[in-house]
Amino acid sequence: AVTSNAPQVTSQLHVLALSTLANVAEVETALLANVGALELFTRFVASPQPALRYYAAAGLQNMLAYKAYATNLAVAHLLTFGDPQSGLRGGTLGLLLALSNQARDRRDEVLLGVLDGAIVNIEYSPAYAALGNVVRV
């Protein structure tokens, strides 16, 4: 019988691509504007694969440290409510908080640092605060 390792290769390619995007987000965030990187990070933070969750959280942390994203109300809206047209779920902050609690329970300090960095960058972004004020009104 012939077995295929296509799913494993595809998974490895996803990890490689996401890690590359997360690194680009750290040094040249503006290059990722309007190419769907934020949506990819948001989608993969819910992945069952730990490496994808890690790089997705790292990408979110890096992108949201960039002023253009931290002050963008559309970004805060995407992270909070998702995008029904693309099937992207909302609640990214809640998911990151749950993953952070799991990482804390497992004493995974590396993952915990990235998750907590992403959480802080969301919670303290001016756009997220503004969105919260709009929703309360």
Short mmCIF file of N, CA and C in Angstrom, two decimals:
data_model
loop_
_atom_site.label_atom_id
_atom_site.label_comp_id
_atom_site.label_asym_id
_atom_site.label_seq_id
_atom_site.Cartn_x
_atom_site.Cartn_y
_atom_site.Cartn_z
N ALA A 1 0.85 -1.17 0.00
CA ALA A 1 0.00 0.00 0.00
C ALA A 1 0.89 1.24 0.00
N VAL A 2 0.49 2.22 -0.75
CA VAL A 2 1.22 3.48 -0.83
C VAL A 2 0.60 4.44 0.17
N THR A 3 1.43 5.02 1.00
CA THR A 3 0.93 6.00 1.96
C THR A 3 1.45 7.37 1.54
N SER A 4 0.66 8.35 1.84
CA SER A 4 1.02 9.72 1.47
C SER A 4 1.38 10.51 2.72
N ASN A 5 2.41 11.31 2.62
CA ASN A 5 2.75 12.19 3.73
C ASN A 5 2.33 13.62 3.42
N ALA A 6 1.38 13.77 2.49
CA ALA A 6 0.92 15.10 2.08
C ALA A 6 0.38 15.92 3.25
N PRO A 7 -0.45 15.35 4.14
CA PRO A 7 -0.93 16.18 5.26
C PRO A 7 0.21 16.69 6.15
N GLN A 8 1.23 15.85 6.37
CA GLN A 8 2.36 16.27 7.20
C GLN A 8 3.15 17.38 6.50
N VAL A 9 3.37 17.24 5.20
CA VAL A 9 4.09 18.27 4.45
C VAL A 9 3.30 19.57 4.44
N THR A 10 2.00 19.48 4.22
CA THR A 10 1.15 20.68 4.23
C THR A 10 1.23 21.36 5.59
N SER A 11 1.18 20.59 6.66
CA SER A 11 1.25 21.15 8.00
C SER A 11 2.60 21.84 8.22
N GLN A 12 3.67 21.21 7.77
CA GLN A 12 5.00 21.81 7.90
C GLN A 12 5.09 23.10 7.11
N LEU A 13 4.48 23.13 5.94
CA LEU A 13 4.48 24.35 5.13
C LEU A 13 3.70 25.47 5.82
N HIS A 14 2.57 25.10 6.46
CA HIS A 14 1.80 26.09 7.20
C HIS A 14 2.64 26.69 8.33
N VAL A 15 3.35 25.85 9.05
CA VAL A 15 4.19 26.32 10.15
C VAL A 15 5.29 27.23 9.62
N LEU A 16 5.95 26.81 8.55
CA LEU A 16 7.02 27.62 7.96
C LEU A 16 6.49 28.97 7.48
N ALA A 17 5.35 28.95 6.79
CA ALA A 17 4.77 30.20 6.29
C ALA A 17 4.35 31.12 7.42
N LEU A 18 3.71 30.57 8.43
CA LEU A 18 3.24 31.39 9.55
C LEU A 18 4.41 31.94 10.36
N SER A 19 5.46 31.14 10.55
CA SER A 19 6.62 31.64 11.29
C SER A 19 7.32 32.75 10.51
N THR A 20 7.35 32.62 9.20
CA THR A 20 7.94 33.67 8.37
C THR A 20 7.14 34.95 8.47
N LEU A 21 5.82 34.84 8.37
CA LEU A 21 4.97 36.03 8.49
C LEU A 21 5.10 36.67 9.87
N ALA A 22 5.18 35.85 10.92
CA ALA A 22 5.33 36.39 12.27
C ALA A 22 6.64 37.16 12.41
N ASN A 23 7.70 36.65 11.79
CA ASN A 23 8.98 37.35 11.83
C ASN A 23 8.95 38.63 11.02
N VAL A 24 8.31 38.61 9.88
CA VAL A 24 8.16 39.83 9.07
C VAL A 24 7.34 40.85 9.85
N ALA A 25 6.32 40.39 10.55
CA ALA A 25 5.48 41.29 11.34
C ALA A 25 6.28 42.00 12.42
N GLU A 26 7.35 41.36 12.89
CA GLU A 26 8.17 41.97 13.93
C GLU A 26 9.05 43.09 13.38
N VAL A 27 9.57 42.93 12.17
CA VAL A 27 10.55 43.89 11.66
C VAL A 27 10.02 44.82 10.57
N GLU A 28 9.01 44.38 9.83
CA GLU A 28 8.46 45.19 8.73
C GLU A 28 6.95 45.04 8.67
N THR A 29 6.29 45.41 9.75
CA THR A 29 4.85 45.21 9.85
C THR A 29 4.09 45.83 8.70
N ALA A 30 4.53 46.99 8.24
CA ALA A 30 3.82 47.68 7.17
C ALA A 30 3.75 46.86 5.90
N LEU A 31 4.71 45.97 5.68
CA LEU A 31 4.69 45.12 4.49
C LEU A 31 3.50 44.17 4.48
N LEU A 32 2.96 43.89 5.65
CA LEU A 32 1.86 42.93 5.75
C LEU A 32 0.48 43.58 5.67
N ALA A 33 0.45 44.89 5.54
CA ALA A 33 -0.83 45.58 5.43
C ALA A 33 -1.53 45.14 4.16
N ASN A 34 -2.79 44.84 4.27
CA ASN A 34 -3.65 44.53 3.13
C ASN A 34 -3.28 43.25 2.38
N VAL A 35 -2.57 42.33 3.01
CA VAL A 35 -2.29 41.05 2.36
C VAL A 35 -2.94 39.88 3.09
N GLY A 36 -3.71 40.17 4.14
CA GLY A 36 -4.43 39.12 4.85
C GLY A 36 -3.67 38.47 5.98
N ALA A 37 -2.51 39.01 6.36
CA ALA A 37 -1.72 38.39 7.43
C ALA A 37 -2.48 38.41 8.77
N LEU A 38 -3.11 39.52 9.07
CA LEU A 38 -3.85 39.62 10.34
C LEU A 38 -4.94 38.56 10.40
N GLU A 39 -5.64 38.38 9.29
CA GLU A 39 -6.69 37.37 9.23
C GLU A 39 -6.11 35.96 9.40
N LEU A 40 -4.95 35.71 8.79
CA LEU A 40 -4.31 34.40 8.94
C LEU A 40 -3.92 34.14 10.40
N PHE A 41 -3.31 35.14 11.02
CA PHE A 41 -2.92 34.98 12.43
C PHE A 41 -4.15 34.72 13.29
N THR A 42 -5.21 35.45 13.02
CA THR A 42 -6.44 35.29 13.80
C THR A 42 -7.05 33.91 13.58
N ARG A 43 -7.01 33.43 12.35
CA ARG A 43 -7.56 32.11 12.04
C ARG A 43 -6.73 30.99 12.70
N PHE A 44 -5.41 31.07 12.60
CA PHE A 44 -4.55 29.99 13.06
C PHE A 44 -4.34 29.99 14.58
N VAL A 45 -4.71 31.04 15.27
CA VAL A 45 -4.57 31.02 16.73
C VAL A 45 -5.51 29.97 17.33
N ALA A 46 -6.51 29.56 16.57
CA ALA A 46 -7.44 28.52 17.03
C ALA A 46 -7.06 27.13 16.51
N SER A 47 -5.90 26.99 15.89
CA SER A 47 -5.47 25.72 15.32
C SER A 47 -5.26 24.66 16.40
N PRO A 48 -5.55 23.41 16.08
CA PRO A 48 -5.24 22.35 17.03
C PRO A 48 -3.73 22.06 17.12
N GLN A 49 -2.96 22.58 16.17
CA GLN A 49 -1.52 22.33 16.15
C GLN A 49 -0.79 23.39 16.97
N PRO A 50 -0.05 23.00 18.01
CA PRO A 50 0.62 23.96 18.88
C PRO A 50 1.56 24.93 18.17
N ALA A 51 2.32 24.46 17.20
CA ALA A 51 3.26 25.35 16.51
C ALA A 51 2.52 26.45 15.75
N LEU A 52 1.40 26.11 15.15
CA LEU A 52 0.61 27.13 14.44
C LEU A 52 0.03 28.15 15.42
N ARG A 53 -0.46 27.67 16.56
CA ARG A 53 -0.99 28.60 17.57
C ARG A 53 0.11 29.55 18.05
N TYR A 54 1.31 29.01 18.26
CA TYR A 54 2.43 29.83 18.73
C TYR A 54 2.76 30.93 17.74
N TYR A 55 2.95 30.57 16.48
CA TYR A 55 3.33 31.58 15.49
C TYR A 55 2.19 32.54 15.18
N ALA A 56 0.96 32.07 15.29
CA ALA A 56 -0.18 32.97 15.11
C ALA A 56 -0.22 34.00 16.23
N ALA A 57 -0.01 33.56 17.47
CA ALA A 57 0.02 34.49 18.60
C ALA A 57 1.19 35.45 18.48
N ALA A 58 2.34 34.94 18.04
CA ALA A 58 3.51 35.81 17.85
C ALA A 58 3.23 36.86 16.78
N GLY A 59 2.59 36.44 15.71
CA GLY A 59 2.24 37.39 14.65
C GLY A 59 1.27 38.45 15.13
N LEU A 60 0.27 38.04 15.91
CA LEU A 60 -0.67 39.02 16.47
C LEU A 60 0.05 39.98 17.40
N GLN A 61 0.91 39.44 18.25
CA GLN A 61 1.67 40.28 19.17
C GLN A 61 2.47 41.32 18.39
N ASN A 62 3.16 40.88 17.36
CA ASN A 62 4.01 41.78 16.58
C ASN A 62 3.20 42.81 15.80
N MET A 63 2.13 42.37 15.17
CA MET A 63 1.34 43.31 14.37
C MET A 63 0.67 44.36 15.25
N LEU A 64 0.19 43.93 16.41
CA LEU A 64 -0.55 44.85 17.27
C LEU A 64 0.37 45.77 18.07
N ALA A 65 1.67 45.54 18.00
CA ALA A 65 2.62 46.47 18.58
C ALA A 65 2.86 47.65 17.64
N TYR A 66 2.44 47.50 16.41
CA TYR A 66 2.62 48.51 15.37
C TYR A 66 1.47 49.52 15.46
N LYS A 67 1.79 50.79 15.56
CA LYS A 67 0.79 51.83 15.81
C LYS A 67 -0.36 51.83 14.80
N ALA A 68 -0.05 51.59 13.54
CA ALA A 68 -1.11 51.61 12.52
C ALA A 68 -2.18 50.55 12.78
N TYR A 69 -1.80 49.44 13.38
CA TYR A 69 -2.79 48.40 13.71
C TYR A 69 -3.42 48.66 15.07
N ALA A 70 -2.63 49.11 16.02
CA ALA A 70 -3.14 49.34 17.37
C ALA A 70 -4.19 50.44 17.41
N THR A 71 -4.15 51.35 16.44
CA THR A 71 -5.10 52.46 16.41
C THR A 71 -6.19 52.27 15.36
N ASN A 72 -6.25 51.11 14.74
CA ASN A 72 -7.19 50.87 13.65
C ASN A 72 -8.46 50.21 14.21
N LEU A 73 -9.56 50.91 14.11
CA LEU A 73 -10.83 50.41 14.64
C LEU A 73 -11.29 49.15 13.90
N ALA A 74 -11.01 49.06 12.61
CA ALA A 74 -11.39 47.86 11.83
C ALA A 74 -10.64 46.63 12.35
N VAL A 75 -9.40 46.79 12.76
CA VAL A 75 -8.63 45.68 13.32
C VAL A 75 -9.26 45.24 14.64
N ALA A 76 -9.58 46.18 15.50
CA ALA A 76 -10.22 45.84 16.78
C ALA A 76 -11.55 45.14 16.54
N HIS A 77 -12.30 45.61 15.55
CA HIS A 77 -13.58 44.99 15.21
C HIS A 77 -13.38 43.55 14.74
N LEU A 78 -12.39 43.34 13.87
CA LEU A 78 -12.10 42.00 13.37
C LEU A 78 -11.74 41.05 14.51
N LEU A 79 -10.90 41.50 15.42
CA LEU A 79 -10.48 40.65 16.54
C LEU A 79 -11.62 40.36 17.51
N THR A 80 -12.55 41.30 17.62
CA THR A 80 -13.65 41.15 18.56
C THR A 80 -14.82 40.37 17.96
N PHE A 81 -15.20 40.73 16.74
CA PHE A 81 -16.41 40.16 16.15
C PHE A 81 -16.16 39.21 14.98
N GLY A 82 -14.94 39.19 14.46
CA GLY A 82 -14.65 38.34 13.31
C GLY A 82 -15.15 38.96 12.02
N ASP A 83 -15.26 38.13 11.00
CA ASP A 83 -15.74 38.57 9.69
C ASP A 83 -16.62 37.48 9.11
N PRO A 84 -17.93 37.65 9.21
CA PRO A 84 -18.84 36.60 8.74
C PRO A 84 -18.66 36.24 7.26
N GLN A 85 -18.28 37.21 6.44
CA GLN A 85 -18.11 36.93 5.02
C GLN A 85 -16.99 35.94 4.75
N SER A 86 -15.93 36.01 5.53
CA SER A 86 -14.80 35.09 5.31
C SER A 86 -14.87 33.88 6.24
N GLY A 87 -15.88 33.85 7.11
CA GLY A 87 -15.99 32.74 8.05
C GLY A 87 -15.07 32.86 9.24
N LEU A 88 -14.48 34.02 9.44
CA LEU A 88 -13.55 34.23 10.54
C LEU A 88 -14.33 34.52 11.81
N ARG A 89 -14.09 33.69 12.83
CA ARG A 89 -14.78 33.87 14.10
C ARG A 89 -14.23 35.07 14.86
N GLY A 90 -15.06 35.64 15.70
CA GLY A 90 -14.61 36.70 16.59
C GLY A 90 -14.11 36.08 17.89
N GLY A 91 -13.90 36.92 18.87
CA GLY A 91 -13.50 36.42 20.18
C GLY A 91 -12.03 36.05 20.29
N THR A 92 -11.19 36.68 19.48
CA THR A 92 -9.76 36.35 19.50
C THR A 92 -9.16 36.58 20.88
N LEU A 93 -9.52 37.67 21.53
CA LEU A 93 -8.98 37.95 22.86
C LEU A 93 -9.35 36.84 23.84
N GLY A 94 -10.61 36.43 23.83
CA GLY A 94 -11.04 35.35 24.72
C GLY A 94 -10.29 34.06 24.47
N LEU A 95 -10.05 33.76 23.20
CA LEU A 95 -9.30 32.55 22.85
C LEU A 95 -7.86 32.65 23.34
N LEU A 96 -7.25 33.82 23.14
CA LEU A 96 -5.88 34.02 23.63
C LEU A 96 -5.81 33.88 25.15
N LEU A 97 -6.81 34.41 25.85
CA LEU A 97 -6.84 34.29 27.31
C LEU A 97 -6.94 32.83 27.75
N ALA A 98 -7.79 32.05 27.06
CA ALA A 98 -7.93 30.63 27.39
C ALA A 98 -6.63 29.88 27.12
N LEU A 99 -6.00 30.17 25.98
CA LEU A 99 -4.72 29.53 25.66
C LEU A 99 -3.64 29.91 26.67
N SER A 100 -3.67 31.17 27.12
CA SER A 100 -2.71 31.63 28.12
C SER A 100 -2.88 30.86 29.43
N ASN A 101 -4.12 30.66 29.83
CA ASN A 101 -4.37 29.89 31.06
C ASN A 101 -3.87 28.46 30.93
N GLN A 102 -4.07 27.86 29.74
CA GLN A 102 -3.58 26.50 29.50
C GLN A 102 -2.05 26.47 29.56
N ALA A 103 -1.41 27.44 28.92
CA ALA A 103 0.06 27.50 28.92
C ALA A 103 0.59 27.71 30.33
N ARG A 104 -0.11 28.52 31.12
CA ARG A 104 0.29 28.75 32.52
C ARG A 104 0.18 27.45 33.31
N ASP A 105 -0.90 26.71 33.10
CA ASP A 105 -1.08 25.43 33.79
C ASP A 105 0.00 24.42 33.42
N ARG A 106 0.45 24.46 32.15
CA ARG A 106 1.49 23.53 31.69
C ARG A 106 2.90 24.06 31.97
N ARG A 107 2.97 25.27 32.50
CA ARG A 107 4.25 25.94 32.77
C ARG A 107 5.09 26.11 31.50
N ASP A 108 4.39 26.41 30.41
CA ASP A 108 5.05 26.65 29.12
C ASP A 108 5.35 28.14 29.02
N GLU A 109 6.50 28.53 29.58
CA GLU A 109 6.85 29.95 29.70
C GLU A 109 7.05 30.63 28.34
N VAL A 110 7.56 29.90 27.36
CA VAL A 110 7.79 30.50 26.04
C VAL A 110 6.46 30.87 25.39
N LEU A 111 5.54 29.91 25.34
CA LEU A 111 4.22 30.18 24.76
C LEU A 111 3.48 31.22 25.59
N LEU A 112 3.57 31.13 26.89
CA LEU A 112 2.90 32.08 27.77
C LEU A 112 3.36 33.51 27.50
N GLY A 113 4.65 33.69 27.30
CA GLY A 113 5.17 35.03 27.01
C GLY A 113 4.60 35.62 25.73
N VAL A 114 4.50 34.80 24.70
CA VAL A 114 3.96 35.27 23.42
C VAL A 114 2.47 35.57 23.55
N LEU A 115 1.75 34.66 24.18
CA LEU A 115 0.30 34.86 24.35
C LEU A 115 0.01 36.10 25.18
N ASP A 116 0.72 36.25 26.29
CA ASP A 116 0.50 37.41 27.14
C ASP A 116 0.86 38.71 26.42
N GLY A 117 1.90 38.66 25.59
CA GLY A 117 2.27 39.84 24.79
C GLY A 117 1.17 40.22 23.82
N ALA A 118 0.58 39.22 23.17
CA ALA A 118 -0.53 39.48 22.24
C ALA A 118 -1.74 40.03 22.99
N ILE A 119 -2.03 39.46 24.14
CA ILE A 119 -3.18 39.90 24.95
C ILE A 119 -3.00 41.35 25.37
N VAL A 120 -1.83 41.68 25.89
CA VAL A 120 -1.56 43.06 26.32
C VAL A 120 -1.68 44.02 25.14
N ASN A 121 -1.14 43.63 23.99
CA ASN A 121 -1.20 44.53 22.84
C ASN A 121 -2.63 44.74 22.35
N ILE A 122 -3.48 43.75 22.53
CA ILE A 122 -4.90 43.95 22.18
C ILE A 122 -5.58 44.82 23.24
N GLU A 123 -5.44 44.42 24.50
CA GLU A 123 -6.16 45.11 25.58
C GLU A 123 -5.77 46.58 25.70
N TYR A 124 -4.54 46.92 25.41
CA TYR A 124 -4.08 48.30 25.57
C TYR A 124 -4.03 49.08 24.27
N SER A 125 -4.54 48.49 23.20
CA SER A 125 -4.56 49.24 21.94
C SER A 125 -5.65 50.30 22.01
N PRO A 126 -5.36 51.50 21.52
CA PRO A 126 -6.36 52.57 21.53
C PRO A 126 -7.64 52.19 20.78
N ALA A 127 -7.50 51.43 19.70
CA ALA A 127 -8.68 51.04 18.92
C ALA A 127 -9.58 50.10 19.70
N TYR A 128 -8.99 49.18 20.45
CA TYR A 128 -9.77 48.24 21.24
C TYR A 128 -10.54 48.98 22.33
N ALA A 129 -9.89 49.94 22.96
CA ALA A 129 -10.56 50.76 23.98
C ALA A 129 -11.69 51.57 23.35
N ALA A 130 -11.43 52.14 22.17
CA ALA A 130 -12.46 52.93 21.49
C ALA A 130 -13.64 52.06 21.10
N LEU A 131 -13.36 50.85 20.61
CA LEU A 131 -14.43 49.93 20.24
C LEU A 131 -15.27 49.58 21.47
N GLY A 132 -14.61 49.36 22.58
CA GLY A 132 -15.35 49.07 23.82
C GLY A 132 -16.27 50.21 24.22
N ASN A 133 -15.81 51.43 24.03
CA ASN A 133 -16.64 52.59 24.35
C ASN A 133 -17.82 52.69 23.40
N VAL A 134 -17.62 52.39 22.14
CA VAL A 134 -18.72 52.44 21.16
C VAL A 134 -19.76 51.39 21.48
N VAL A 135 -19.31 50.17 21.82
CA VAL A 135 -20.22 49.08 22.12
C VAL A 135 -21.03 49.38 23.38
N ARG A 136 -20.41 50.04 24.37
CA ARG A 136 -21.12 50.37 25.61
C ARG A 136 -22.21 51.41 25.39
N VAL A 137 -22.02 52.31 24.41
CA VAL A 137 -22.99 53.36 24.15
C VAL A 137 -24.18 52.77 23.50
#
